[in-house]
mmCIF file of C-alpha atoms and ligand atoms in Angstrom:
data_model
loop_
_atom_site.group_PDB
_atom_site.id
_atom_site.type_symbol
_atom_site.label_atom_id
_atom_site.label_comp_id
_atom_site.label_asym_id
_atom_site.label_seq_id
_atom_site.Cartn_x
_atom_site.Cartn_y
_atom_site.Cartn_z
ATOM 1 C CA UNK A 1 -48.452 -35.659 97.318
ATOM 2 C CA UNK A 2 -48.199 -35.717 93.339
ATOM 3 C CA UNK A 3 -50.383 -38.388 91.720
ATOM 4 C CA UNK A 4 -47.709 -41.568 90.849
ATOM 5 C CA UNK A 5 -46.925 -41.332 87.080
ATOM 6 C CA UNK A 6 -49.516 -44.328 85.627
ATOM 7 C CA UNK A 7 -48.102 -47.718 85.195
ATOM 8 C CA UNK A 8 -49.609 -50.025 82.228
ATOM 9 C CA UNK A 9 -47.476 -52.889 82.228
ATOM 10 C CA UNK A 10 -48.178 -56.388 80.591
ATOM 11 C CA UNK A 11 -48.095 -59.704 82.500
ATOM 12 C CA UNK A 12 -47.554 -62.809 78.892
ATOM 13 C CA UNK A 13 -48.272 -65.618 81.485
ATOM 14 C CA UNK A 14 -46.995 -68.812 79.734
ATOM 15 C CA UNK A 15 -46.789 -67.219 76.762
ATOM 16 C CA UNK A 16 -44.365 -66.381 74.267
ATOM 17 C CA UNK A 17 -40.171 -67.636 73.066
ATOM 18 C CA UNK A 18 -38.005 -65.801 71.304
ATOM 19 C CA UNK A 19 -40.697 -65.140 67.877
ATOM 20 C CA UNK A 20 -42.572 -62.866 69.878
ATOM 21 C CA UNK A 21 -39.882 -60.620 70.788
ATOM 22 C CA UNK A 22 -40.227 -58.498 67.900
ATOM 23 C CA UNK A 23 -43.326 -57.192 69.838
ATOM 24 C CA UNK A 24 -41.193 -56.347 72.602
ATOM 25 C CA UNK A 25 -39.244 -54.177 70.407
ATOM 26 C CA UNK A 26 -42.187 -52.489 68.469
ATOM 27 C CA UNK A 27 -43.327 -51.194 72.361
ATOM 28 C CA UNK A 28 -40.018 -50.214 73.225
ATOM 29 C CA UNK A 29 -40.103 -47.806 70.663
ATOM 30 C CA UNK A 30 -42.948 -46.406 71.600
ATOM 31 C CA UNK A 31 -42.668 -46.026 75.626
ATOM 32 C CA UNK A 32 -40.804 -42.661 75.132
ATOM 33 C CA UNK A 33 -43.652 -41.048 73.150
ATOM 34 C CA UNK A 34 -46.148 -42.981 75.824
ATOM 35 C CA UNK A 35 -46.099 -40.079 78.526
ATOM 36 C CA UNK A 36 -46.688 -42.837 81.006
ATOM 37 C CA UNK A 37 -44.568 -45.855 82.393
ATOM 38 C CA UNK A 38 -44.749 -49.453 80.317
ATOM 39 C CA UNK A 39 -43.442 -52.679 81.314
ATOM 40 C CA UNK A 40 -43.726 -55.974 80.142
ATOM 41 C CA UNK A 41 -43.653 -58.737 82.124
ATOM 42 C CA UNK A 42 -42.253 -62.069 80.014
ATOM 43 C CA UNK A 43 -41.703 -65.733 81.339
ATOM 44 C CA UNK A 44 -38.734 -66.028 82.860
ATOM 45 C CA UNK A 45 -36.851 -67.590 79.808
ATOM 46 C CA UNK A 46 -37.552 -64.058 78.070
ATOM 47 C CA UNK A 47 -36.716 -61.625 80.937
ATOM 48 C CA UNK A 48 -32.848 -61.664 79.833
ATOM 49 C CA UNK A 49 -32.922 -61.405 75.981
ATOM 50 C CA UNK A 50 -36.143 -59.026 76.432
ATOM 51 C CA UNK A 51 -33.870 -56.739 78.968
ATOM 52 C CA UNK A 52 -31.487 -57.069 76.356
ATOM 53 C CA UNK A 53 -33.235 -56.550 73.205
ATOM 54 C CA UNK A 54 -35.109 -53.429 74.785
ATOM 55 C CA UNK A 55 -32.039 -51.778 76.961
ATOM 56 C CA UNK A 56 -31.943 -48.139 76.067
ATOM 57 C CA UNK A 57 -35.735 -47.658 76.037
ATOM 58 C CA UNK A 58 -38.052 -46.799 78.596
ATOM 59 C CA UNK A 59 -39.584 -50.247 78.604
ATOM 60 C CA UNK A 60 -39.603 -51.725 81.586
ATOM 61 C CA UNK A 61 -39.004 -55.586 81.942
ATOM 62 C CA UNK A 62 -40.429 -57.615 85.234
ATOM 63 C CA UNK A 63 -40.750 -61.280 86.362
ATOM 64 C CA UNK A 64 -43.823 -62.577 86.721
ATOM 65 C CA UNK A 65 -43.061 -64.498 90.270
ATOM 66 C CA UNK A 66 -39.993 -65.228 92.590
ATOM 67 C CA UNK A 67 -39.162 -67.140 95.898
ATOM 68 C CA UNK A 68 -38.832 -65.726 98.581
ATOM 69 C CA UNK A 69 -35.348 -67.273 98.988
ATOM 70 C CA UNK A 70 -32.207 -66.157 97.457
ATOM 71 C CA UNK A 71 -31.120 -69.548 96.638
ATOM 72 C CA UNK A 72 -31.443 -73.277 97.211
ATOM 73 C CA UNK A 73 -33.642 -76.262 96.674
ATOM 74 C CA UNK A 74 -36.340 -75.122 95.093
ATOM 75 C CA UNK A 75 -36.731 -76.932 91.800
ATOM 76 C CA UNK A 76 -38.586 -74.846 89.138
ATOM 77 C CA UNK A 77 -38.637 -71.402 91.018
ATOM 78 C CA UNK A 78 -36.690 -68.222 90.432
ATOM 79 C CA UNK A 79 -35.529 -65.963 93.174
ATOM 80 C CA UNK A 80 -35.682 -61.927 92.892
ATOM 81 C CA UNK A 81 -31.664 -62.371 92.592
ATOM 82 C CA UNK A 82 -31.954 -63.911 89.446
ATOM 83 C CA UNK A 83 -34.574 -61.790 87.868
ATOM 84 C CA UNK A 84 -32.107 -58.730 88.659
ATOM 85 C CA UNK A 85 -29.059 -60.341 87.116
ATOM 86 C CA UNK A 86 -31.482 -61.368 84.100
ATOM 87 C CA UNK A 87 -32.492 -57.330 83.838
ATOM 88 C CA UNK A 88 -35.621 -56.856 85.772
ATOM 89 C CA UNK A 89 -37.171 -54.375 87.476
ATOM 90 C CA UNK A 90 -40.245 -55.257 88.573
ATOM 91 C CA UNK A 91 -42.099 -58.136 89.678
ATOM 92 C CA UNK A 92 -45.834 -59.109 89.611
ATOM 93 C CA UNK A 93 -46.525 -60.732 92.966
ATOM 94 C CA UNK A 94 -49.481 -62.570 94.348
ATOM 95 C CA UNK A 95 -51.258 -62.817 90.821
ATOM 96 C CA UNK A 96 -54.910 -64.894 91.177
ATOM 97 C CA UNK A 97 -53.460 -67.638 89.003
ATOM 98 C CA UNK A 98 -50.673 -68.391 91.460
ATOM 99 C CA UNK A 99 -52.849 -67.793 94.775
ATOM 100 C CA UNK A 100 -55.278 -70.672 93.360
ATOM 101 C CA UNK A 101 -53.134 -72.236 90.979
ATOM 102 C CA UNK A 102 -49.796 -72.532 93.359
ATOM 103 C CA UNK A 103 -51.539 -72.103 97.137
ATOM 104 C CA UNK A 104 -49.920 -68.914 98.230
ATOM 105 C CA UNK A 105 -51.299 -67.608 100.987
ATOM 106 C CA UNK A 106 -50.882 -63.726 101.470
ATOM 107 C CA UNK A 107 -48.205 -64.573 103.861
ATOM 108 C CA UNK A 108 -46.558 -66.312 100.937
ATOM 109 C CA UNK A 109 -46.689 -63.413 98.605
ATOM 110 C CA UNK A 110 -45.696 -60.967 101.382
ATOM 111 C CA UNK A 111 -42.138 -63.065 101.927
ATOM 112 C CA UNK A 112 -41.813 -62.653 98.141
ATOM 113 C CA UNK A 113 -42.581 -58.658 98.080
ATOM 114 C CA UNK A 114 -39.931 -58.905 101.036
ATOM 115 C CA UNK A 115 -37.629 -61.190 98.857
ATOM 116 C CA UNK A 116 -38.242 -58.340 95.965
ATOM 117 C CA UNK A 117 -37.526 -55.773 98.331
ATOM 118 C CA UNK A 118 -34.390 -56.872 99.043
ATOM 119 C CA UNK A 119 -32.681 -56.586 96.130
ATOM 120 C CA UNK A 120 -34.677 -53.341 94.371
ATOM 121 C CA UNK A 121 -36.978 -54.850 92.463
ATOM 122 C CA UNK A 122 -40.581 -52.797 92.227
ATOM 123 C CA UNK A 123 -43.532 -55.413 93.130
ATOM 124 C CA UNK A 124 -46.593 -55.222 91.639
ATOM 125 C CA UNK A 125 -48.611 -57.072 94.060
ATOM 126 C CA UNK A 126 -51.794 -58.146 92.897
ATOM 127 C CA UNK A 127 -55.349 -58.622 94.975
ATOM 128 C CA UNK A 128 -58.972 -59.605 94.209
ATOM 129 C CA UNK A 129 -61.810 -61.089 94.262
ATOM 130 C CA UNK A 130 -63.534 -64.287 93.308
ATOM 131 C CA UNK A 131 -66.937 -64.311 91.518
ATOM 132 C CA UNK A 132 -68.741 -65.898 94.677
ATOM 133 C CA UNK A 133 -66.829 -63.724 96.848
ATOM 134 C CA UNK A 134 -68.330 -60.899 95.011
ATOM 135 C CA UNK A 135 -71.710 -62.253 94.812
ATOM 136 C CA UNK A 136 -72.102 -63.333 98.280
ATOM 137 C CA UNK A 137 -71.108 -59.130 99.262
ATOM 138 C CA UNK A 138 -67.577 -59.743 100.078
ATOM 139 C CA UNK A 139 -65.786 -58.252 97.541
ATOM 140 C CA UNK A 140 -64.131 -55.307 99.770
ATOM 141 C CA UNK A 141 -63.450 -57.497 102.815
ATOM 142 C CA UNK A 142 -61.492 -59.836 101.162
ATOM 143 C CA UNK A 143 -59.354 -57.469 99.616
ATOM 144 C CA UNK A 144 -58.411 -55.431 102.219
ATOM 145 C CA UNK A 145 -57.492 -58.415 103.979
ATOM 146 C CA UNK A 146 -55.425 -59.594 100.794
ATOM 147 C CA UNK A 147 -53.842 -55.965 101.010
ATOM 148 C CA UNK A 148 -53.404 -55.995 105.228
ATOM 149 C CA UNK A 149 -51.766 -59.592 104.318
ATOM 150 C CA UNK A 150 -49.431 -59.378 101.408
ATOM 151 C CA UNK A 151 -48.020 -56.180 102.397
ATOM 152 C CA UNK A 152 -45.590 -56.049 104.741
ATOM 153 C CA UNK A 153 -44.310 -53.279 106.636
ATOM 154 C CA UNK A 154 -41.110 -52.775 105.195
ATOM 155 C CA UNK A 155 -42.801 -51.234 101.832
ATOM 156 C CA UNK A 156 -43.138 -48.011 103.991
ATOM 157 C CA UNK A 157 -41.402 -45.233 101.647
ATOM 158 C CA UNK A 158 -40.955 -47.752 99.147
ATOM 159 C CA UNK A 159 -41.556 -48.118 95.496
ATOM 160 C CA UNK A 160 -44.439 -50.508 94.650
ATOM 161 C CA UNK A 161 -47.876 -50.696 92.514
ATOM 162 C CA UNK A 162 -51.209 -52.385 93.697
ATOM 163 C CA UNK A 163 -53.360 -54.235 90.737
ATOM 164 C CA UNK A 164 -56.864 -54.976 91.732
ATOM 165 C CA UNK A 165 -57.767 -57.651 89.516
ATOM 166 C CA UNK A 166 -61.235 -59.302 90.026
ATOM 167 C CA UNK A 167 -60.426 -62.834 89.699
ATOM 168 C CA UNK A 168 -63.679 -63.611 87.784
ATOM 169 C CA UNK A 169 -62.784 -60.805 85.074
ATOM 170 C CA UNK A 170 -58.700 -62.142 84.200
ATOM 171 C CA UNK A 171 -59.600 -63.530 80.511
ATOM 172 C CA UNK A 172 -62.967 -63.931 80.519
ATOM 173 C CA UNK A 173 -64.049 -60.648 78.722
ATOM 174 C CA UNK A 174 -65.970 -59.362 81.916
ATOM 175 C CA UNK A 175 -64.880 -56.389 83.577
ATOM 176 C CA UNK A 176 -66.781 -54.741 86.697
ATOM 177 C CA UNK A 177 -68.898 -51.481 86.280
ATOM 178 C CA UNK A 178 -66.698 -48.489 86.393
ATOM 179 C CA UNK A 179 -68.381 -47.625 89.960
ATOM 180 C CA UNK A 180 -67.278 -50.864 91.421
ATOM 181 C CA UNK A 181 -63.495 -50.628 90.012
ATOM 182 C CA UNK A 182 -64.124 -47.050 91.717
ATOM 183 C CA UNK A 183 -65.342 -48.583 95.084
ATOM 184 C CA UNK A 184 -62.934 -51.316 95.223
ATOM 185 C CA UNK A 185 -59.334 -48.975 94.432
ATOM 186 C CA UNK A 186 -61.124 -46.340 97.292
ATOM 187 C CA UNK A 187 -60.928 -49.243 99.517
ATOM 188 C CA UNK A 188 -57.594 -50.185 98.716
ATOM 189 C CA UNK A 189 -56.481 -46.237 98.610
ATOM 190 C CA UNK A 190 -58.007 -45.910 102.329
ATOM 191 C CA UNK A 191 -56.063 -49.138 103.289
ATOM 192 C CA UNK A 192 -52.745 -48.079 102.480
ATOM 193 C CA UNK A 193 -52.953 -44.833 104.502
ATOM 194 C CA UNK A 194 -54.042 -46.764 107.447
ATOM 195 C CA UNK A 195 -51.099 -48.893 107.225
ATOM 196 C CA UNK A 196 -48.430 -46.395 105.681
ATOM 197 C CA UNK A 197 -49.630 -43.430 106.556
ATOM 198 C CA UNK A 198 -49.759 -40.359 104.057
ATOM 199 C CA UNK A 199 -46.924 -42.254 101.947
ATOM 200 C CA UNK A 200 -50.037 -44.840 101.406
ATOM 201 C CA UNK A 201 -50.974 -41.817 98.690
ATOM 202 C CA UNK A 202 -47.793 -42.436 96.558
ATOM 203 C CA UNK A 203 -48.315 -45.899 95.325
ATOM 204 C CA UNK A 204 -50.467 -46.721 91.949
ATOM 205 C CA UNK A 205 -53.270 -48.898 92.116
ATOM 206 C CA UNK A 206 -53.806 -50.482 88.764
ATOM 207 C CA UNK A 207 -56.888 -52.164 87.529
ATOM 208 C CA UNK A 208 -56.307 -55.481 85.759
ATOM 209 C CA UNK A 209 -58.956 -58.203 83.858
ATOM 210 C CA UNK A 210 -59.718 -57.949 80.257
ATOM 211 C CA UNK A 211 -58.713 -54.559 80.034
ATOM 212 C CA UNK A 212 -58.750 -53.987 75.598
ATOM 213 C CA UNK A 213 -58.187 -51.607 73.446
ATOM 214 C CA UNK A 214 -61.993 -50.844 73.538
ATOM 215 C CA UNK A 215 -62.611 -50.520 77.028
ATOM 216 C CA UNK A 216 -59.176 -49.000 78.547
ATOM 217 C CA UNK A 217 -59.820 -45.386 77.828
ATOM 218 C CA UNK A 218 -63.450 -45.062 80.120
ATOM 219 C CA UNK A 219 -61.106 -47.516 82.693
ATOM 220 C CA UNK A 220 -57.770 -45.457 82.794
ATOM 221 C CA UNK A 221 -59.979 -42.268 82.809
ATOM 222 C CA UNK A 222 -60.894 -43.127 86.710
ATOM 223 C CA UNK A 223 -59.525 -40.851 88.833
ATOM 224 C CA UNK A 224 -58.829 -43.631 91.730
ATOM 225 C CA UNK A 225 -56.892 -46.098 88.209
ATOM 226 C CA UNK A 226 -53.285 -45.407 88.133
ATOM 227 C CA UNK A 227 -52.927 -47.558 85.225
ATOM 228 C CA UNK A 228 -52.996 -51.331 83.965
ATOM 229 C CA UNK A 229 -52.337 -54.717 84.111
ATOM 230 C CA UNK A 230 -53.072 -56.551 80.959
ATOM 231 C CA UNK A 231 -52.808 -60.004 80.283
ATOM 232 C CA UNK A 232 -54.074 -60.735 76.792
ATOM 233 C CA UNK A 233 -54.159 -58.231 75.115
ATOM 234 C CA UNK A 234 -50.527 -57.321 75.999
ATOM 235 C CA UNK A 235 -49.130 -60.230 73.436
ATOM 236 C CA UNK A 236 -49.531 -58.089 70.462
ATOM 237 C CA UNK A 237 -47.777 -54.205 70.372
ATOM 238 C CA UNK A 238 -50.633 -53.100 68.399
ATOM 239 C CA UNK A 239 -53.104 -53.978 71.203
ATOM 240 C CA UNK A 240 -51.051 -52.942 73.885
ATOM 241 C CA UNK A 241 -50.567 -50.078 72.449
ATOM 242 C CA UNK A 242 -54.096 -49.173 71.676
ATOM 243 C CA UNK A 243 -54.519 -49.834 75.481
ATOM 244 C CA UNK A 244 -51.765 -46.856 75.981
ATOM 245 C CA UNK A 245 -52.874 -44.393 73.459
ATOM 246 C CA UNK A 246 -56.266 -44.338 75.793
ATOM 247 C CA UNK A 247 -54.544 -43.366 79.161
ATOM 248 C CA UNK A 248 -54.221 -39.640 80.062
ATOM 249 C CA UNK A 249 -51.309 -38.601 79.841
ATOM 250 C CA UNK A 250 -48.665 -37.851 83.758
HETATM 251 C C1 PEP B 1 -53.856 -60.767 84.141
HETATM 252 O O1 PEP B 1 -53.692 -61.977 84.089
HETATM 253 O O2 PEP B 1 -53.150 -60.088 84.907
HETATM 254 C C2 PEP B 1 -54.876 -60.168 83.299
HETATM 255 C C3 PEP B 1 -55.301 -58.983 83.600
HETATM 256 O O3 PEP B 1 -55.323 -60.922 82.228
HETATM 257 P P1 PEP B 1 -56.361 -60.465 81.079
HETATM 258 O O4 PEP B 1 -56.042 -59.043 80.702
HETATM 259 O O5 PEP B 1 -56.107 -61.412 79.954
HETATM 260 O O6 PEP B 1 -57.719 -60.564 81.658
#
């Protein structure tokens, strides 16, 4: 099976209203020249003028959450219905700051990859670790069970991207050695066969937390690290675009 073409895509958090869209544009421009996929991920009052502002590119716009529902009462949420109509095409699911921020439970986020499923959106569903998990040896357990739970069967000849993101590395200027990132994505890798079989090959599996200009090249160099997931350091094109100038090229 050929290697999936490498995804860096950029998850803004709370950040960012219309000012900042002029970054959006400045990586638009450069995503056909980038030899790999690039997506930004806005809040959800950007997704529409972003999709907008960027159509004709090869920048990819996603949501950053949705409910698993189409509709209904659920004050504050988005569903993957909206985030379609508002020009999406991807979705990062299950991110560390809404497992522990929000509750969600893998069975949570796998309802939403479902909900995403439904209506074509690509999930990027995220796993990882906490600090003490890692320290107290449990790093691979708990992410194959975050994997064996947020996944659900359906994906199966699917489009969708894995991001390991240690929880103790998102903004904190840590990152693991490049031999755990290695162990961890084989894990995951050897996961997604057992569940899907040899289509568990096509997905990427990106590696996410404090990736920077400085560090991305020895990161995106891995042969198990289909690409990124940056928070920070996707605000500003000229970071972000540091980060893609270091990934070999599909
Ligand atoms: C993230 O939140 O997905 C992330 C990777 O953040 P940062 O790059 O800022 O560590």
């Amino acid at each position: 099976m050929t290697p999936p073409t490498p995804l860096i895509a950029g998850n803004w958090k709370m950040n960012g209203t219309g000012q900042a869209l002029g970054e959006a544009r400045a990586i638009a421009e450069a995503a056909t020249a980038a030899g790999v996929r690039l997506a930004l991920c806005p809040p959800a009052t950007l997704v529409e003028r972003m999709s907008r502002e960027t159509a004709g590119s090869k920048l990819e716009i996603g949501g950053q959450d949705c409910h698993s529902e189409a509709a209904g009462a659920f004050t504050g949420d988005v569903s993957a219905e909206m985030l379609v109509e508002a020009g999406a095409r991807l979705v990062i699911l299950g991110h560390s700051e809404r497992r522990a921020g929000h509750g969600e439970s893998d069975a949570t986020v796998a309802a939403k990859v479902s909900a995403a499923l439904r209506v074509g959106l690509e999930p990027i569903i995220c796993v990882g670790e906490t600090r003490a998990e890692r320290e107290e040896g449990r790093a691979l357990a708990v992410v194959t069970r975050q994997i064996r739970g947020s996944l659900p069967a359906e994906l199966s000849g699917k489009a969708f991207t894995v991001a390991y993101e240690p929880v103790w590395a998102i903004g904190t200027g840590l990152t693991p050695t490049l031999e755990d990132i290695t162990e961890v994505h084989h894990a995951i890798r050897a996961t997604l066969k057992d569940m899907f079989g040899a289509e568990g090959a096509a997905p990427a599996i990106l590696y996410g937390g404090s990736v920077k200009p400085g560090n991305a090249a020895e990161i995106l160099a891995l042969p198990e690290v289909g690409g990124a997931l940056v928070g920070g350091a996707s605000l500003k094109a000229a970071d972000f675009l540091a980060i893609v100038a270091g990934a070999p090229k599909a």
